[in-house]
Short mmCIF file of C-alpha atoms (C1' of nucleotides) in Angstrom, two decimals:
data_model
loop_
_atom_site.label_atom_id
_atom_site.label_comp_id
_atom_site.label_asym_id
_atom_site.label_seq_id
_atom_site.Cartn_x
_atom_site.Cartn_y
_atom_site.Cartn_z
CA UNK N 1 -12.77 22.27 -14.49
CA UNK N 2 -9.09 21.92 -14.47
CA UNK N 3 -9.10 18.33 -15.35
CA UNK N 4 -6.01 16.74 -15.51
CA UNK N 5 -5.53 15.29 -18.95
CA UNK N 6 -4.09 12.44 -17.35
CA UNK N 7 -7.36 11.23 -16.00
CA UNK N 8 -8.41 9.89 -19.06
CA UNK N 9 -5.74 7.32 -19.37
CA UNK N 10 -7.70 4.79 -17.49
CA UNK N 11 -11.11 6.02 -17.88
CA UNK N 12 -13.60 4.55 -20.04
CA UNK N 13 -17.29 5.76 -20.41
CA UNK N 14 -18.01 7.30 -17.07
CA UNK N 15 -21.65 7.90 -16.86
CA UNK N 16 -21.63 9.56 -13.79
CA UNK N 17 -19.05 12.43 -13.09
CA UNK N 18 -18.09 11.41 -9.55
CA UNK N 19 -14.55 11.15 -10.02
CA UNK N 20 -13.63 14.69 -10.88
CA UNK N 21 -10.92 15.94 -9.22
CA UNK N 22 -11.71 18.07 -6.00
CA UNK N 23 -15.06 16.51 -5.43
CA UNK N 24 -16.34 13.02 -4.89
CA UNK N 25 -19.69 12.08 -4.71
CA UNK N 26 -20.42 10.50 -1.34
CA UNK N 27 -24.10 10.46 -1.37
CA UNK N 28 -27.21 12.58 -1.93
CA UNK N 29 -26.22 16.11 -1.74
CA UNK N 30 -22.90 15.52 0.27
CA UNK N 31 -19.90 16.89 -1.24
CA UNK N 32 -16.87 16.91 0.80
CA UNK N 33 -14.21 19.61 0.62
CA UNK N 34 -11.41 17.80 -1.22
CA UNK N 35 -7.96 19.30 -1.66
CA UNK N 36 -7.29 19.57 -5.30
CA UNK N 37 -3.72 18.43 -5.22
CA UNK N 38 -4.16 15.60 -2.99
CA UNK N 39 -4.40 12.19 -4.39
CA UNK N 40 -3.95 11.08 -0.84
CA UNK N 41 -7.38 11.45 -0.04
CA UNK N 42 -8.66 9.58 -2.94
CA UNK N 43 -6.57 6.83 -2.36
CA UNK N 44 -7.81 6.64 1.29
CA UNK N 45 -11.39 6.88 0.32
CA UNK N 46 -10.63 4.17 -2.24
CA UNK N 47 -9.17 1.89 0.06
CA UNK N 48 -12.07 2.14 2.63
CA UNK N 49 -14.53 1.65 -0.13
CA UNK N 50 -12.62 -1.52 -1.13
CA UNK N 51 -12.70 -2.81 2.37
CA UNK N 52 -16.29 -2.34 2.54
CA UNK N 53 -17.17 -4.02 -0.44
CA UNK N 54 -15.08 -6.97 0.76
CA UNK N 55 -16.99 -7.04 3.76
CA UNK N 56 -20.29 -6.84 2.29
CA UNK N 57 -19.46 -9.65 -0.11
CA UNK N 58 -18.47 -11.68 2.94
CA UNK N 59 -21.64 -11.15 4.54
CA UNK N 60 -23.47 -11.94 1.10
CA UNK N 61 -21.48 -15.22 1.11
CA UNK N 62 -22.26 -16.03 4.59
CA UNK N 63 -25.89 -16.00 3.54
CA UNK N 64 -25.88 -17.93 0.59
CA UNK N 65 -23.23 -20.40 1.07
CA UNK N 66 -22.88 -20.63 4.90
CA UNK N 67 -19.21 -19.67 4.99
CA UNK N 68 -17.57 -16.24 5.13
CA UNK N 69 -14.91 -14.65 3.00
CA UNK N 70 -12.04 -15.35 5.68
CA UNK N 71 -13.35 -18.68 6.23
CA UNK N 72 -13.35 -19.72 2.52
CA UNK N 73 -9.94 -18.30 2.11
CA UNK N 74 -8.47 -20.38 4.75
CA UNK N 75 -10.35 -23.35 3.45
CA UNK N 76 -8.98 -22.75 0.14
CA UNK N 77 -5.13 -22.12 1.38
CA UNK N 78 -5.85 -25.61 3.47
CA UNK N 79 -6.92 -27.20 0.17
CA UNK N 80 -3.67 -26.06 -1.89
CA UNK N 81 -1.17 -26.24 0.77
CA UNK N 82 -1.99 -29.54 2.55
CA UNK N 83 -1.95 -29.56 6.35
CA UNK N 84 -0.93 -26.45 7.83
CA UNK N 85 -0.32 -25.12 11.22
CA UNK N 86 -2.15 -22.18 12.37
CA UNK N 87 0.97 -20.08 12.12
CA UNK N 88 1.60 -21.17 8.80
CA UNK N 89 -2.03 -20.75 7.78
CA UNK N 90 -1.98 -17.07 9.49
CA UNK N 91 0.84 -16.15 7.25
CA UNK N 92 -0.75 -17.67 4.01
CA UNK N 93 -3.92 -15.62 4.61
CA UNK N 94 -1.98 -12.36 6.15
CA UNK N 95 -3.70 -12.43 9.27
CA UNK N 96 -2.61 -12.82 12.77
CA UNK N 97 -2.65 -16.20 14.34
CA UNK N 98 -4.99 -15.14 17.06
CA UNK N 99 -7.57 -14.50 14.41
CA UNK N 100 -7.05 -17.84 12.87
CA UNK N 101 -8.00 -19.81 15.81
CA UNK N 102 -11.37 -18.51 15.88
CA UNK N 103 -11.89 -19.08 12.09
CA UNK N 104 -10.43 -22.75 12.49
CA UNK N 105 -12.81 -23.12 15.42
CA UNK N 106 -15.85 -22.58 13.30
CA UNK N 107 -14.60 -24.64 10.17
CA UNK N 108 -14.15 -27.40 12.48
CA UNK N 109 -17.56 -26.89 14.16
CA UNK N 110 -19.26 -27.02 10.78
CA UNK N 111 -17.00 -30.14 9.75
CA UNK N 112 -15.03 -28.49 7.05
CA UNK N 113 -11.69 -28.65 8.79
CA UNK N 114 -9.92 -30.93 11.03
CA UNK N 115 -7.55 -30.07 13.88
CA UNK N 116 -4.68 -32.57 14.70
CA UNK N 117 -1.80 -32.25 17.48
CA UNK N 118 1.48 -33.11 15.90
CA UNK N 119 3.21 -36.26 17.37
CA UNK N 120 6.86 -34.65 16.81
CA UNK N 121 6.24 -31.41 18.18
CA UNK N 122 3.45 -31.23 20.36
CA UNK N 123 3.07 -27.65 20.20
CA UNK N 124 2.01 -27.72 16.87
CA UNK N 125 -1.38 -28.20 15.42
CA UNK N 126 -1.95 -29.41 11.85
CA UNK N 127 -5.24 -28.32 10.38
CA UNK N 128 -6.62 -30.10 7.13
CA UNK N 129 -9.71 -30.24 4.88
CA UNK N 130 -12.27 -32.68 5.47
CA UNK N 131 -14.24 -34.24 2.42
CA UNK N 132 -17.16 -32.15 3.33
CA UNK N 133 -14.84 -29.06 2.90
CA UNK N 134 -13.54 -30.09 -0.36
CA UNK N 135 -17.16 -30.61 -1.27
CA UNK N 136 -17.92 -27.05 -0.45
CA UNK N 137 -14.98 -25.69 -2.18
CA UNK N 138 -16.32 -27.12 -5.50
CA UNK N 139 -19.63 -25.75 -4.98
CA UNK N 140 -18.97 -22.23 -3.74
CA UNK N 141 -17.55 -19.24 -5.72
CA UNK N 142 -14.40 -17.29 -5.21
CA UNK N 143 -13.69 -15.07 -2.14
CA UNK N 144 -13.48 -12.40 -4.81
CA UNK N 145 -16.31 -10.71 -6.09
CA UNK N 146 -17.61 -12.24 -9.19
CA UNK N 147 -18.02 -8.50 -10.59
CA UNK N 148 -14.61 -7.89 -9.92
CA UNK N 149 -13.34 -11.18 -11.47
CA UNK N 150 -15.46 -10.74 -14.49
CA UNK N 151 -14.66 -7.17 -15.25
CA UNK N 152 -11.16 -7.90 -14.74
CA UNK N 153 -11.37 -10.55 -17.47
CA UNK N 154 -12.85 -8.26 -19.50
CA UNK N 155 -10.41 -5.49 -19.33
CA UNK N 156 -7.20 -5.37 -21.83
CA UNK N 157 -4.12 -7.15 -20.33
CA UNK N 158 -2.16 -3.98 -20.07
CA UNK N 159 -4.84 -2.45 -17.98
CA UNK N 160 -5.00 -5.48 -15.57
CA UNK N 161 -1.08 -5.47 -15.41
CA UNK N 162 -1.35 -1.71 -14.44
CA UNK N 163 -4.05 -2.33 -11.78
CA UNK N 164 -2.01 -5.22 -10.40
CA UNK N 165 1.19 -3.26 -10.09
CA UNK N 166 -0.61 -0.17 -8.80
CA UNK N 167 -2.03 -2.62 -6.11
CA UNK N 168 1.20 -3.89 -5.17
CA UNK N 169 2.85 -0.72 -5.00
CA UNK N 170 0.55 0.52 -2.43
CA UNK N 171 1.13 -2.66 -0.43
CA UNK N 172 4.75 -1.97 -0.70
CA UNK N 173 4.54 1.52 0.60
CA UNK N 174 2.25 0.37 3.40
CA UNK N 175 4.03 -2.18 4.68
CA UNK N 176 7.59 -0.52 4.37
CA UNK N 177 9.44 -0.42 7.61
CA UNK N 178 9.97 2.83 9.34
CA UNK N 179 13.44 2.28 10.24
CA UNK N 180 13.69 5.93 11.76
CA UNK N 181 11.38 6.86 14.60
CA UNK N 182 14.22 6.30 17.30
CA UNK N 183 12.39 5.95 20.65
CA UNK N 184 13.41 9.33 22.27
CA UNK N 185 16.81 8.48 23.99
CA UNK G 1 13.55 -6.82 19.25
CA UNK G 2 11.55 -6.22 16.06
CA UNK G 3 8.12 -5.26 17.07
CA UNK G 4 6.53 -4.78 13.90
CA UNK G 5 4.06 -7.63 13.39
CA UNK G 6 4.20 -7.02 9.57
CA UNK G 7 7.94 -8.17 9.63
CA UNK G 8 6.94 -11.80 10.72
CA UNK G 9 5.35 -12.00 7.42
CA UNK G 10 8.00 -10.15 5.46
CA UNK G 11 10.98 -12.28 6.73
CA UNK G 12 9.52 -15.68 6.36
CA UNK G 13 11.54 -16.80 3.32
CA UNK G 14 14.65 -17.89 5.02
CA UNK G 15 12.53 -20.01 7.41
CA UNK G 16 12.20 -22.77 4.89
CA UNK G 17 11.26 -23.14 1.38
CA UNK G 18 7.68 -23.23 1.93
CA UNK G 19 7.41 -26.29 -0.44
CA UNK G 20 4.11 -26.51 -2.58
CA UNK G 21 2.28 -23.22 -1.71
CA UNK G 22 4.61 -20.77 -3.33
CA UNK G 23 2.20 -19.21 -5.54
CA UNK G 24 0.17 -17.65 -2.59
CA UNK G 25 3.28 -16.54 -0.67
CA UNK G 26 4.54 -13.56 -2.86
CA UNK G 27 7.41 -11.65 -1.09
CA UNK G 28 7.54 -8.18 -2.41
CA UNK G 29 9.00 -7.84 -5.77
CA UNK G 30 9.10 -11.83 -6.28
CA UNK G 31 7.18 -12.28 -9.46
CA UNK G 32 6.43 -16.01 -9.84
CA UNK G 33 6.22 -18.13 -12.73
CA UNK G 34 2.60 -16.66 -13.95
CA UNK G 35 -0.18 -18.91 -14.65
CA UNK G 36 -2.73 -18.00 -17.05
CA UNK G 37 -5.12 -15.46 -15.01
CA UNK G 38 -2.98 -14.77 -11.89
CA UNK G 39 -3.74 -11.17 -11.89
CA UNK G 40 -6.82 -11.97 -9.85
CA UNK G 41 -4.98 -13.96 -7.05
CA UNK G 42 -2.42 -10.90 -6.99
CA UNK G 43 -5.12 -8.55 -6.57
CA UNK G 44 -6.93 -10.55 -4.05
CA UNK G 45 -3.66 -11.07 -2.13
CA UNK G 46 -2.77 -7.09 -2.21
CA UNK G 47 -6.31 -6.37 -0.99
CA UNK G 48 -6.03 -8.58 1.90
CA UNK G 49 -2.47 -6.96 2.75
CA UNK G 50 -3.88 -3.69 2.49
CA UNK G 51 -6.54 -4.31 4.84
CA UNK G 52 -4.30 -5.87 7.26
CA UNK G 53 -1.87 -3.18 7.07
CA UNK G 54 -4.80 -0.61 7.79
CA UNK G 55 -5.96 -2.53 10.90
CA UNK G 56 -2.26 -2.75 12.26
CA UNK G 57 -2.00 0.88 11.87
CA UNK G 58 -5.32 1.44 13.43
CA UNK G 59 -4.08 -0.46 16.67
CA UNK G 60 -0.75 1.44 16.81
CA UNK G 61 -2.92 4.68 16.51
CA UNK G 62 -4.94 3.54 19.51
CA UNK G 63 -1.88 2.72 21.68
CA UNK G 64 -0.03 6.03 21.04
CA UNK G 65 -3.01 8.30 20.53
CA UNK G 66 -5.90 6.74 22.30
CA UNK G 67 -8.04 6.73 19.14
CA UNK G 68 -8.55 4.18 16.37
CA UNK G 69 -8.57 4.68 12.83
CA UNK G 70 -12.34 4.71 12.02
CA UNK G 71 -12.97 6.79 15.23
CA UNK G 72 -10.51 9.53 13.60
CA UNK G 73 -11.82 9.34 10.17
CA UNK G 74 -15.30 10.09 11.70
CA UNK G 75 -13.87 12.84 13.86
CA UNK G 76 -12.12 14.41 10.84
CA UNK G 77 -15.30 14.20 8.82
CA UNK G 78 -17.29 15.82 11.43
CA UNK G 79 -14.68 18.63 11.76
CA UNK G 80 -14.54 19.22 8.30
CA UNK G 81 -18.44 18.84 7.55
CA UNK G 82 -19.77 20.61 10.37
CA UNK G 83 -22.71 18.98 12.46
CA UNK G 84 -23.72 15.63 10.79
CA UNK G 85 -26.38 12.92 11.24
CA UNK G 86 -25.42 9.39 11.74
CA UNK G 87 -26.66 8.70 8.11
CA UNK G 88 -24.51 11.59 6.63
CA UNK G 89 -21.53 10.54 8.78
CA UNK G 90 -22.02 6.97 7.68
CA UNK G 91 -22.12 7.84 3.71
CA UNK G 92 -18.97 10.11 4.32
CA UNK G 93 -16.78 7.52 5.82
CA UNK G 94 -18.19 4.74 3.69
CA UNK G 95 -19.56 2.56 6.62
CA UNK G 96 -23.29 1.30 7.71
CA UNK G 97 -25.09 3.53 10.13
CA UNK G 98 -25.22 0.87 12.59
CA UNK G 99 -21.40 0.84 12.61
CA UNK G 100 -21.29 4.59 13.10
CA UNK G 101 -23.65 4.40 16.20
CA UNK G 102 -20.94 2.56 18.05
CA UNK G 103 -18.20 4.57 16.95
CA UNK G 104 -20.00 7.90 17.84
CA UNK G 105 -20.71 6.09 21.29
CA UNK G 106 -16.88 6.05 21.99
CA UNK G 107 -16.10 9.29 20.54
CA UNK G 108 -18.67 10.84 22.87
CA UNK G 109 -17.62 8.73 26.03
CA UNK G 110 -14.14 10.20 25.59
CA UNK G 111 -15.84 13.69 25.08
CA UNK G 112 -14.58 14.09 21.57
CA UNK G 113 -17.92 14.34 20.01
CA UNK G 114 -21.33 15.39 20.93
CA UNK G 115 -25.10 13.98 20.38
CA UNK G 116 -27.70 16.31 20.01
CA UNK G 117 -31.39 15.55 18.91
CA UNK G 118 -32.54 17.72 16.17
CA UNK G 119 -35.55 20.22 17.13
CA UNK G 120 -37.12 20.27 13.89
CA UNK G 121 -37.05 16.53 12.93
CA UNK G 122 -36.62 14.59 16.35
CA UNK G 123 -35.87 11.42 14.57
CA UNK G 124 -32.46 12.96 13.61
CA UNK G 125 -29.29 13.34 15.74
CA UNK G 126 -26.77 15.75 15.03
CA UNK G 127 -23.41 15.16 15.87
CA UNK G 128 -20.55 17.65 16.15
CA UNK G 129 -16.93 17.78 17.58
CA UNK G 130 -16.07 19.03 20.92
CA UNK G 131 -13.18 21.47 21.64
CA UNK G 132 -11.17 18.31 22.97
CA UNK G 133 -12.02 16.70 19.66
CA UNK G 134 -10.51 19.63 17.50
CA UNK G 135 -7.24 19.35 20.07
CA UNK G 136 -6.94 15.72 19.56
CA UNK G 137 -7.16 16.28 15.63
CA UNK G 138 -4.44 19.00 15.89
CA UNK G 139 -2.16 16.70 17.88
CA UNK G 140 -2.82 13.31 15.88
CA UNK G 141 -1.45 12.20 12.70
CA UNK G 142 -3.53 11.16 9.64
CA UNK G 143 -5.71 7.85 9.52
CA UNK G 144 -3.69 7.04 6.48
CA UNK G 145 -0.06 5.55 7.29
CA UNK G 146 2.59 7.98 7.21
CA UNK G 147 4.93 5.70 5.49
CA UNK G 148 2.18 5.54 2.57
CA UNK G 149 1.48 9.20 2.61
CA UNK G 150 5.37 10.03 2.33
CA UNK G 151 6.13 7.48 -0.36
CA UNK G 152 3.34 8.73 -2.25
CA UNK G 153 4.66 12.30 -2.03
CA UNK G 154 8.08 10.98 -3.47
CA UNK G 155 6.62 9.41 -6.39
CA UNK G 156 6.25 11.06 -9.72
CA UNK G 157 3.05 12.75 -10.31
CA UNK G 158 2.49 10.30 -13.24
CA UNK G 159 2.59 7.37 -10.82
CA UNK G 160 0.56 8.98 -8.41
CA UNK G 161 -2.12 9.42 -10.80
CA UNK G 162 -1.70 5.79 -12.00
CA UNK G 163 -2.07 4.58 -8.61
CA UNK G 164 -5.15 6.76 -7.70
CA UNK G 165 -7.08 5.90 -10.91
CA UNK G 166 -6.11 2.08 -10.71
CA UNK G 167 -7.62 1.94 -7.26
CA UNK G 168 -10.88 3.96 -8.35
CA UNK G 169 -11.29 1.56 -11.26
CA UNK G 170 -10.99 -1.44 -8.63
CA UNK G 171 -13.69 0.42 -6.45
CA UNK G 172 -15.87 0.76 -9.65
CA UNK G 173 -15.58 -2.73 -10.59
CA UNK G 174 -16.42 -4.04 -7.07
CA UNK G 175 -19.34 -1.67 -6.63
CA UNK G 176 -20.70 -2.41 -9.96
CA UNK G 177 -24.27 -2.83 -9.65
CA UNK G 178 -26.19 -6.27 -10.16
CA UNK G 179 -28.37 -4.77 -13.01
CA UNK G 180 -30.85 -7.66 -12.20
CA UNK G 181 -32.23 -8.21 -8.96
CA UNK G 182 -35.52 -7.08 -10.10
CA UNK G 183 -37.60 -6.17 -6.85
CA UNK G 184 -40.62 -8.51 -7.25
CA UNK G 185 -43.54 -6.34 -8.56
"C1'" DT W 1 21.16 -31.90 34.18
"C1'" DT W 2 18.84 -27.82 35.21
"C1'" DT W 3 17.78 -23.61 33.97
"C1'" DT W 4 16.77 -20.26 30.59
"C1'" DA W 5 14.94 -18.84 26.49
"C1'" DA W 6 12.03 -19.42 22.49
"C1'" DT W 7 8.27 -21.14 20.02
"C1'" DC W 8 3.38 -22.32 19.47
"C1'" DA W 9 -1.38 -22.18 20.20
"C1'" DT W 10 -4.85 -20.23 23.00
"C1'" DT W 11 -7.55 -17.16 25.72
"C1'" DC W 12 -8.77 -12.34 26.87
"C1'" DG W 13 -10.29 -7.73 26.15
"C1'" DT W 14 -11.42 -4.12 23.04
"C1'" DA W 15 -13.17 -2.53 18.80
"C1'" DT W 16 -15.09 -2.84 14.35
"C1'" DT W 17 -18.55 -4.37 10.79
"C1'" DC W 18 -22.33 -6.10 8.68
"C1'" DA W 19 -27.59 -7.14 8.14
"C1'" DA W 20 -31.79 -7.78 10.49
"C1'" DA W 21 -34.94 -6.50 13.76
"C1'" DT W 22 -36.93 -2.48 16.82
"C1'" DT W 23 -38.45 1.77 18.18
"C1'" DA W 24 -39.46 6.70 17.66
"C1'" DT W 25 -40.94 10.00 14.65
"C1'" DT W 26 -42.59 12.22 10.42
"C1'" DT W 27 -45.14 12.22 6.19
"C1'" DG W 28 -48.58 11.14 3.01
"C1'" DA W 29 -53.08 9.16 1.61
"C1'" DA W 30 -57.84 7.90 2.54
"C1'" DT B 1 -58.08 13.21 11.17
"C1'" DT B 2 -56.47 8.82 11.34
"C1'" DC B 3 -53.95 5.22 9.90
"C1'" DA B 4 -50.18 3.25 6.72
"C1'" DA B 5 -45.93 3.84 4.87
"C1'" DA B 6 -41.43 5.72 4.95
"C1'" DT B 7 -37.31 7.40 7.48
"C1'" DA B 8 -33.79 7.78 11.44
"C1'" DA B 9 -31.20 5.97 14.97
"C1'" DT B 10 -30.61 2.07 17.85
"C1'" DT B 11 -30.18 -2.55 19.50
"C1'" DT B 12 -29.04 -7.43 18.59
"C1'" DG B 13 -26.17 -11.35 16.91
"C1'" DA B 14 -22.54 -13.24 14.74
"C1'" DA B 15 -17.98 -12.84 12.72
"C1'" DT B 16 -13.48 -10.70 12.16
"C1'" DA B 17 -9.31 -8.64 14.06
"C1'" DC B 18 -5.52 -7.12 16.72
"C1'" DG B 19 -2.08 -7.16 20.59
"C1'" DA B 20 -0.87 -8.67 25.09
"C1'" DA B 21 -0.99 -12.39 28.43
"C1'" DT B 22 -0.89 -17.45 29.34
"C1'" DG B 23 0.26 -22.12 29.30
"C1'" DA B 24 2.49 -26.06 27.12
"C1'" DT B 25 6.19 -27.78 25.01
"C1'" DT B 26 10.95 -27.88 22.74
"C1'" DA B 27 15.57 -26.07 22.20
"C1'" DA B 28 19.63 -23.79 23.89
"C1'" DA B 29 22.75 -22.54 27.38
"C1'" DA B 30 24.80 -22.95 31.92
#
DNA sequence: TTTTAATCATTCGTATTCAAATTATTTGAA
DNA sequence: TTCAAATAATTTGAATACGAATGATTAAAA
């Protein structure tokens, strides 16, 4: 009804009117009450749907290429950044070291990566890609959905910039430290 | 000292120059010499960081309020949408039914939700919130980071709109149907 | 030198998440 | 009516993901 004219900024042809403010089509006959003035909820829902899309794509990768999204991301980081320690790799792909241990385990099991204790500092473990790993990289699509990659390329650059900056703005806001919230003295 | 795990990621600039792999480790506000189509990479990274932020927030919720993000999302959907079946709930929160089963299990274990077999159709399970569940909702913050919610409110509406639409555009592109995939007739 | 602190990888426990297979129930067609 | 197909919830199995705790190793302080 009272459509915000701003909604037309980025929208091209929308065949299904599912993005009208105040109602979001969730499934057959399910229309949750969404406060009109709240972009918060729409953003939260979009984030959830993005996460789900990433996970589904990872499962598909696993079926078709015998490697999951996180494993592929790590492999690519290793291929690009040379041998890396567990902690370095964790920072590269924005995950915790304890997560990386499991991923490197599976990568090593498949012969795609290699663990090596550092001689200089025996606490460190250097991980690198094997030839089989390089081969797999060459034969496997990006960890990003192809549909997204392609759709993105077909957008005018102005819109690519807009999306990129918007996402990075969200990241900034989410990662912003809360300096206050002092534990009650 | 500093207990925020995200800080480990953010403050790694002064450790060392992180030689070759400078492209991947973008700090906030740092715009690298941009190669041809690097929007893709930046978007992928932003998505990964958003996912991580959501998960870290969920763990924090678990520690402070004895409920995780997904559990809270389901509880809110139930409180808002009345009794729901597993499948309906799954659609509301954009997750698969098999995931919801586990979440409802834990919600029921804690006495926050209630399962009930439908009389009309005994395949269906109606899930609803208990009084304890309502009480917890009243005492618990949003599943969305407060930092994001607050930062968002302080942005000019034009930018809120821009972010909302950009995210929904990404969702559209990621969920875009593969038109083919003809089910063999 | 000896002790203490810091760092690194790892293990542990819990939760989430998906697809695929399974079970119970309902619906539709022969 | 009977049986096959469809639908709903669940179970299963594998992978991810986090923080906290552990053990090994190095660095710093005493």
